[in-house]
Amino acid sequence: MKNYLLPIFVLLIVGCGNHRPQQTYDEMLNDIVQNFNRGTTDGDSVLNAFVRKTQVDSVARQYSNPAMKEEMMLNLISDYLSAGQVDNAQHLYDNMLEYAEQEYGKVSQMTAMTYFEKAHLYERVGDLDNAIKMMQGV
């Protein structure tokens, strides 16, 4: 074997060892229901409708990818807002911030987007102090 190929194989093996298995669509949905819906109250009808709607999305099932979990979380937040359950949406944004910081770090597009969305929600309900804090990333 050529000596210059050895470092390439080493990098390939090391890179493969760090790969996390990709969640299936059903695992993503279960993860959102079990872990990201923490702290919400009186949202059973919204959550049940979301789960039913998500379970029948066969195209998404076929093409699941890591970004889909984030899209599903944002859709659930949107469903809570449509139902007038602002507190539940706030809890989900808190859970999303925790997820984004763990997954991508404090300085990432996902974390910044979640801060921005939560700030917009605070502004929408008239809580300008918290909206400003969110925009400052506090």
PDB file of C-alpha atoms in Angstrom:
ATOM      1  CA  MET A   1       0.000   0.000   0.000  1.00  0.00           C
ATOM      2  CA  LYS A   2       1.237   3.467  -0.799  1.00  0.00           C
ATOM      3  CA  ASN A   3       2.364   5.439   2.269  1.00  0.00           C
ATOM      4  CA  TYR A   4       0.392   8.544   1.290  1.00  0.00           C
ATOM      5  CA  LEU A   5      -2.893   6.594   1.444  1.00  0.00           C
ATOM      6  CA  LEU A   6      -2.481   5.619   5.097  1.00  0.00           C
ATOM      7  CA  PRO A   7      -3.359   9.083   6.540  1.00  0.00           C
ATOM      8  CA  ILE A   8      -6.472   9.178   4.351  1.00  0.00           C
ATOM      9  CA  PHE A   9      -7.683   5.836   5.711  1.00  0.00           C
ATOM     10  CA  VAL A  10      -6.981   6.944   9.276  1.00  0.00           C
ATOM     11  CA  LEU A  11      -9.054  10.110   8.779  1.00  0.00           C
ATOM     12  CA  LEU A  12     -11.842   8.092   7.197  1.00  0.00           C
ATOM     13  CA  ILE A  13     -11.975   5.653  10.115  1.00  0.00           C
ATOM     14  CA  VAL A  14     -11.845   8.422  12.742  1.00  0.00           C
ATOM     15  CA  GLY A  15     -14.551  10.380  10.903  1.00  0.00           C
ATOM     16  CA  CYS A  16     -16.833   7.346  10.773  1.00  0.00           C
ATOM     17  CA  GLY A  17     -16.477   6.789  14.504  1.00  0.00           C
ATOM     18  CA  ASN A  18     -17.903  10.229  15.310  1.00  0.00           C
ATOM     19  CA  HIS A  19     -21.052   9.870  13.205  1.00  0.00           C
ATOM     20  CA  ARG A  20     -24.290   9.807  15.187  1.00  0.00           C
ATOM     21  CA  PRO A  21     -27.062   7.615  13.838  1.00  0.00           C
ATOM     22  CA  GLN A  22     -29.826   9.560  12.113  1.00  0.00           C
ATOM     23  CA  GLN A  23     -33.233   9.419  13.779  1.00  0.00           C
ATOM     24  CA  THR A  24     -36.131   7.977  11.860  1.00  0.00           C
ATOM     25  CA  TYR A  25     -39.207  10.127  11.315  1.00  0.00           C
ATOM     26  CA  ASP A  26     -41.127   8.237  14.028  1.00  0.00           C
ATOM     27  CA  GLU A  27     -38.226   8.669  16.463  1.00  0.00           C
ATOM     28  CA  MET A  28     -38.170  12.405  15.720  1.00  0.00           C
ATOM     29  CA  LEU A  29     -41.894  12.697  16.367  1.00  0.00           C
ATOM     30  CA  ASN A  30     -41.629  10.710  19.600  1.00  0.00           C
ATOM     31  CA  ASP A  31     -38.650  12.831  20.681  1.00  0.00           C
ATOM     32  CA  ILE A  32     -40.626  16.029  20.149  1.00  0.00           C
ATOM     33  CA  VAL A  33     -43.683  14.744  22.000  1.00  0.00           C
ATOM     34  CA  GLN A  34     -41.704  13.325  24.928  1.00  0.00           C
ATOM     35  CA  ASN A  35     -38.817  15.774  25.299  1.00  0.00           C
ATOM     36  CA  PHE A  36     -39.623  19.079  23.652  1.00  0.00           C
ATOM     37  CA  ASN A  37     -43.169  19.415  24.912  1.00  0.00           C
ATOM     38  CA  ARG A  38     -41.962  19.720  28.522  1.00  0.00           C
ATOM     39  CA  GLY A  39     -43.711  22.345  30.623  1.00  0.00           C
ATOM     40  CA  THR A  40     -46.768  22.707  28.421  1.00  0.00           C
ATOM     41  CA  THR A  41     -50.255  22.498  29.898  1.00  0.00           C
ATOM     42  CA  ASP A  42     -53.758  22.096  28.479  1.00  0.00           C
ATOM     43  CA  GLY A  43     -52.344  21.344  25.051  1.00  0.00           C
ATOM     44  CA  ASP A  44     -53.607  17.809  24.584  1.00  0.00           C
ATOM     45  CA  SER A  45     -55.981  18.610  21.733  1.00  0.00           C
ATOM     46  CA  VAL A  46     -53.314  20.659  19.928  1.00  0.00           C
ATOM     47  CA  LEU A  47     -50.667  18.004  20.517  1.00  0.00           C
ATOM     48  CA  ASN A  48     -52.969  15.160  19.458  1.00  0.00           C
ATOM     49  CA  ALA A  49     -53.939  16.987  16.259  1.00  0.00           C
ATOM     50  CA  PHE A  50     -50.260  17.712  15.551  1.00  0.00           C
ATOM     51  CA  VAL A  51     -49.315  14.042  16.038  1.00  0.00           C
ATOM     52  CA  ARG A  52     -52.159  12.844  13.790  1.00  0.00           C
ATOM     53  CA  LYS A  53     -51.256  15.377  11.087  1.00  0.00           C
ATOM     54  CA  THR A  54     -47.555  14.518  11.321  1.00  0.00           C
ATOM     55  CA  GLN A  55     -48.101  10.764  11.254  1.00  0.00           C
ATOM     56  CA  VAL A  56     -49.930  10.902   7.927  1.00  0.00           C
ATOM     57  CA  ASP A  57     -47.192  12.933   6.239  1.00  0.00           C
ATOM     58  CA  SER A  58     -45.824  10.024   4.224  1.00  0.00           C
ATOM     59  CA  VAL A  59     -43.631  12.176   1.952  1.00  0.00           C
ATOM     60  CA  ALA A  60     -41.804  13.570   4.970  1.00  0.00           C
ATOM     61  CA  ARG A  61     -41.475  10.067   6.405  1.00  0.00           C
ATOM     62  CA  GLN A  62     -39.737   8.974   3.248  1.00  0.00           C
ATOM     63  CA  TYR A  63     -37.256  11.860   3.237  1.00  0.00           C
ATOM     64  CA  SER A  64     -36.537  12.414   6.931  1.00  0.00           C
ATOM     65  CA  ASN A  65     -33.402  14.374   7.807  1.00  0.00           C
ATOM     66  CA  PRO A  66     -32.011  16.150  10.891  1.00  0.00           C
ATOM     67  CA  ALA A  67     -33.534  19.534   9.956  1.00  0.00           C
ATOM     68  CA  MET A  68     -36.976  17.944   9.952  1.00  0.00           C
ATOM     69  CA  LYS A  69     -37.074  17.739  13.765  1.00  0.00           C
ATOM     70  CA  GLU A  70     -36.578  21.483  13.982  1.00  0.00           C
ATOM     71  CA  GLU A  71     -39.286  22.081  11.391  1.00  0.00           C
ATOM     72  CA  MET A  72     -41.637  19.809  13.333  1.00  0.00           C
ATOM     73  CA  MET A  73     -40.943  21.730  16.567  1.00  0.00           C
ATOM     74  CA  LEU A  74     -41.679  25.046  14.838  1.00  0.00           C
ATOM     75  CA  ASN A  75     -44.901  23.599  13.406  1.00  0.00           C
ATOM     76  CA  LEU A  76     -46.021  22.526  16.877  1.00  0.00           C
ATOM     77  CA  ILE A  77     -45.257  26.010  18.216  1.00  0.00           C
ATOM     78  CA  SER A  78     -47.312  27.463  15.367  1.00  0.00           C
ATOM     79  CA  ASP A  79     -50.194  25.123  16.234  1.00  0.00           C
ATOM     80  CA  TYR A  80     -50.075  26.258  19.879  1.00  0.00           C
ATOM     81  CA  LEU A  81     -50.102  29.912  18.795  1.00  0.00           C
ATOM     82  CA  SER A  82     -53.042  29.283  16.457  1.00  0.00           C
ATOM     83  CA  ALA A  83     -54.909  27.746  19.381  1.00  0.00           C
ATOM     84  CA  GLY A  84     -54.128  30.807  21.534  1.00  0.00           C
ATOM     85  CA  GLN A  85     -51.852  28.845  23.878  1.00  0.00           C
ATOM     86  CA  VAL A  86     -49.025  31.387  24.128  1.00  0.00           C
ATOM     87  CA  ASP A  87     -47.617  29.924  27.361  1.00  0.00           C
ATOM     88  CA  ASN A  88     -47.197  26.534  25.709  1.00  0.00           C
ATOM     89  CA  ALA A  89     -45.472  28.158  22.745  1.00  0.00           C
ATOM     90  CA  GLN A  90     -43.122  29.948  25.167  1.00  0.00           C
ATOM     91  CA  HIS A  91     -42.274  26.648  26.862  1.00  0.00           C
ATOM     92  CA  LEU A  92     -41.504  25.072  23.506  1.00  0.00           C
ATOM     93  CA  TYR A  93     -39.259  27.999  22.551  1.00  0.00           C
ATOM     94  CA  ASP A  94     -37.402  27.533  25.864  1.00  0.00           C
ATOM     95  CA  ASN A  95     -37.006  23.833  25.080  1.00  0.00           C
ATOM     96  CA  MET A  96     -35.852  24.669  21.551  1.00  0.00           C
ATOM     97  CA  LEU A  97     -33.216  27.064  22.906  1.00  0.00           C
ATOM     98  CA  GLU A  98     -31.900  24.324  25.161  1.00  0.00           C
ATOM     99  CA  TYR A  99     -31.866  21.906  22.218  1.00  0.00           C
ATOM    100  CA  ALA A 100     -30.190  24.404  19.858  1.00  0.00           C
ATOM    101  CA  GLU A 101     -27.453  25.280  22.345  1.00  0.00           C
ATOM    102  CA  GLN A 102     -26.722  21.606  23.051  1.00  0.00           C
ATOM    103  CA  GLU A 103     -26.832  20.595  19.388  1.00  0.00           C
ATOM    104  CA  TYR A 104     -25.164  23.591  17.728  1.00  0.00           C
ATOM    105  CA  GLY A 105     -23.664  25.741  20.507  1.00  0.00           C
ATOM    106  CA  LYS A 106     -24.564  29.219  21.722  1.00  0.00           C
ATOM    107  CA  VAL A 107     -23.411  30.857  18.493  1.00  0.00           C
ATOM    108  CA  SER A 108     -25.379  29.244  15.680  1.00  0.00           C
ATOM    109  CA  GLN A 109     -28.062  30.080  13.171  1.00  0.00           C
ATOM    110  CA  MET A 110     -30.586  27.813  14.917  1.00  0.00           C
ATOM    111  CA  THR A 111     -29.968  29.405  18.330  1.00  0.00           C
ATOM    112  CA  ALA A 112     -30.188  32.930  16.896  1.00  0.00           C
ATOM    113  CA  MET A 113     -33.396  32.094  15.024  1.00  0.00           C
ATOM    114  CA  THR A 114     -34.973  30.717  18.208  1.00  0.00           C
ATOM    115  CA  TYR A 115     -34.029  33.850  20.175  1.00  0.00           C
ATOM    116  CA  PHE A 116     -35.500  35.993  17.398  1.00  0.00           C
ATOM    117  CA  GLU A 117     -38.754  33.998  17.242  1.00  0.00           C
ATOM    118  CA  LYS A 118     -39.158  34.055  21.014  1.00  0.00           C
ATOM    119  CA  ALA A 119     -38.502  37.814  21.052  1.00  0.00           C
ATOM    120  CA  HIS A 120     -41.188  38.253  18.394  1.00  0.00           C
ATOM    121  CA  LEU A 121     -43.631  36.279  20.530  1.00  0.00           C
ATOM    122  CA  TYR A 122     -42.858  38.434  23.582  1.00  0.00           C
ATOM    123  CA  GLU A 123     -43.402  41.533  21.445  1.00  0.00           C
ATOM    124  CA  ARG A 124     -46.691  40.114  20.164  1.00  0.00           C
ATOM    125  CA  VAL A 125     -48.057  39.741  23.712  1.00  0.00           C
ATOM    126  CA  GLY A 126     -46.792  43.181  24.768  1.00  0.00           C
ATOM    127  CA  ASP A 127     -43.850  42.075  26.950  1.00  0.00           C
ATOM    128  CA  LEU A 128     -41.266  44.472  25.480  1.00  0.00           C
ATOM    129  CA  ASP A 129     -38.707  44.058  28.292  1.00  0.00           C
ATOM    130  CA  ASN A 130     -38.371  40.337  27.643  1.00  0.00           C
ATOM    131  CA  ALA A 131     -38.462  40.917  23.881  1.00  0.00           C
ATOM    132  CA  ILE A 132     -35.438  43.202  24.195  1.00  0.00           C
ATOM    133  CA  LYS A 133     -33.628  40.674  26.410  1.00  0.00           C
ATOM    134  CA  MET A 134     -34.244  37.948  23.824  1.00  0.00           C
ATOM    135  CA  MET A 135     -32.922  40.119  21.011  1.00  0.00           C
ATOM    136  CA  GLN A 136     -29.795  40.721  23.097  1.00  0.00           C
ATOM    137  CA  GLY A 137     -29.393  36.971  23.552  1.00  0.00           C
ATOM    138  CA  VAL A 138     -29.732  37.119  27.333  1.00  0.00           C
TER     139      VAL A 138
END
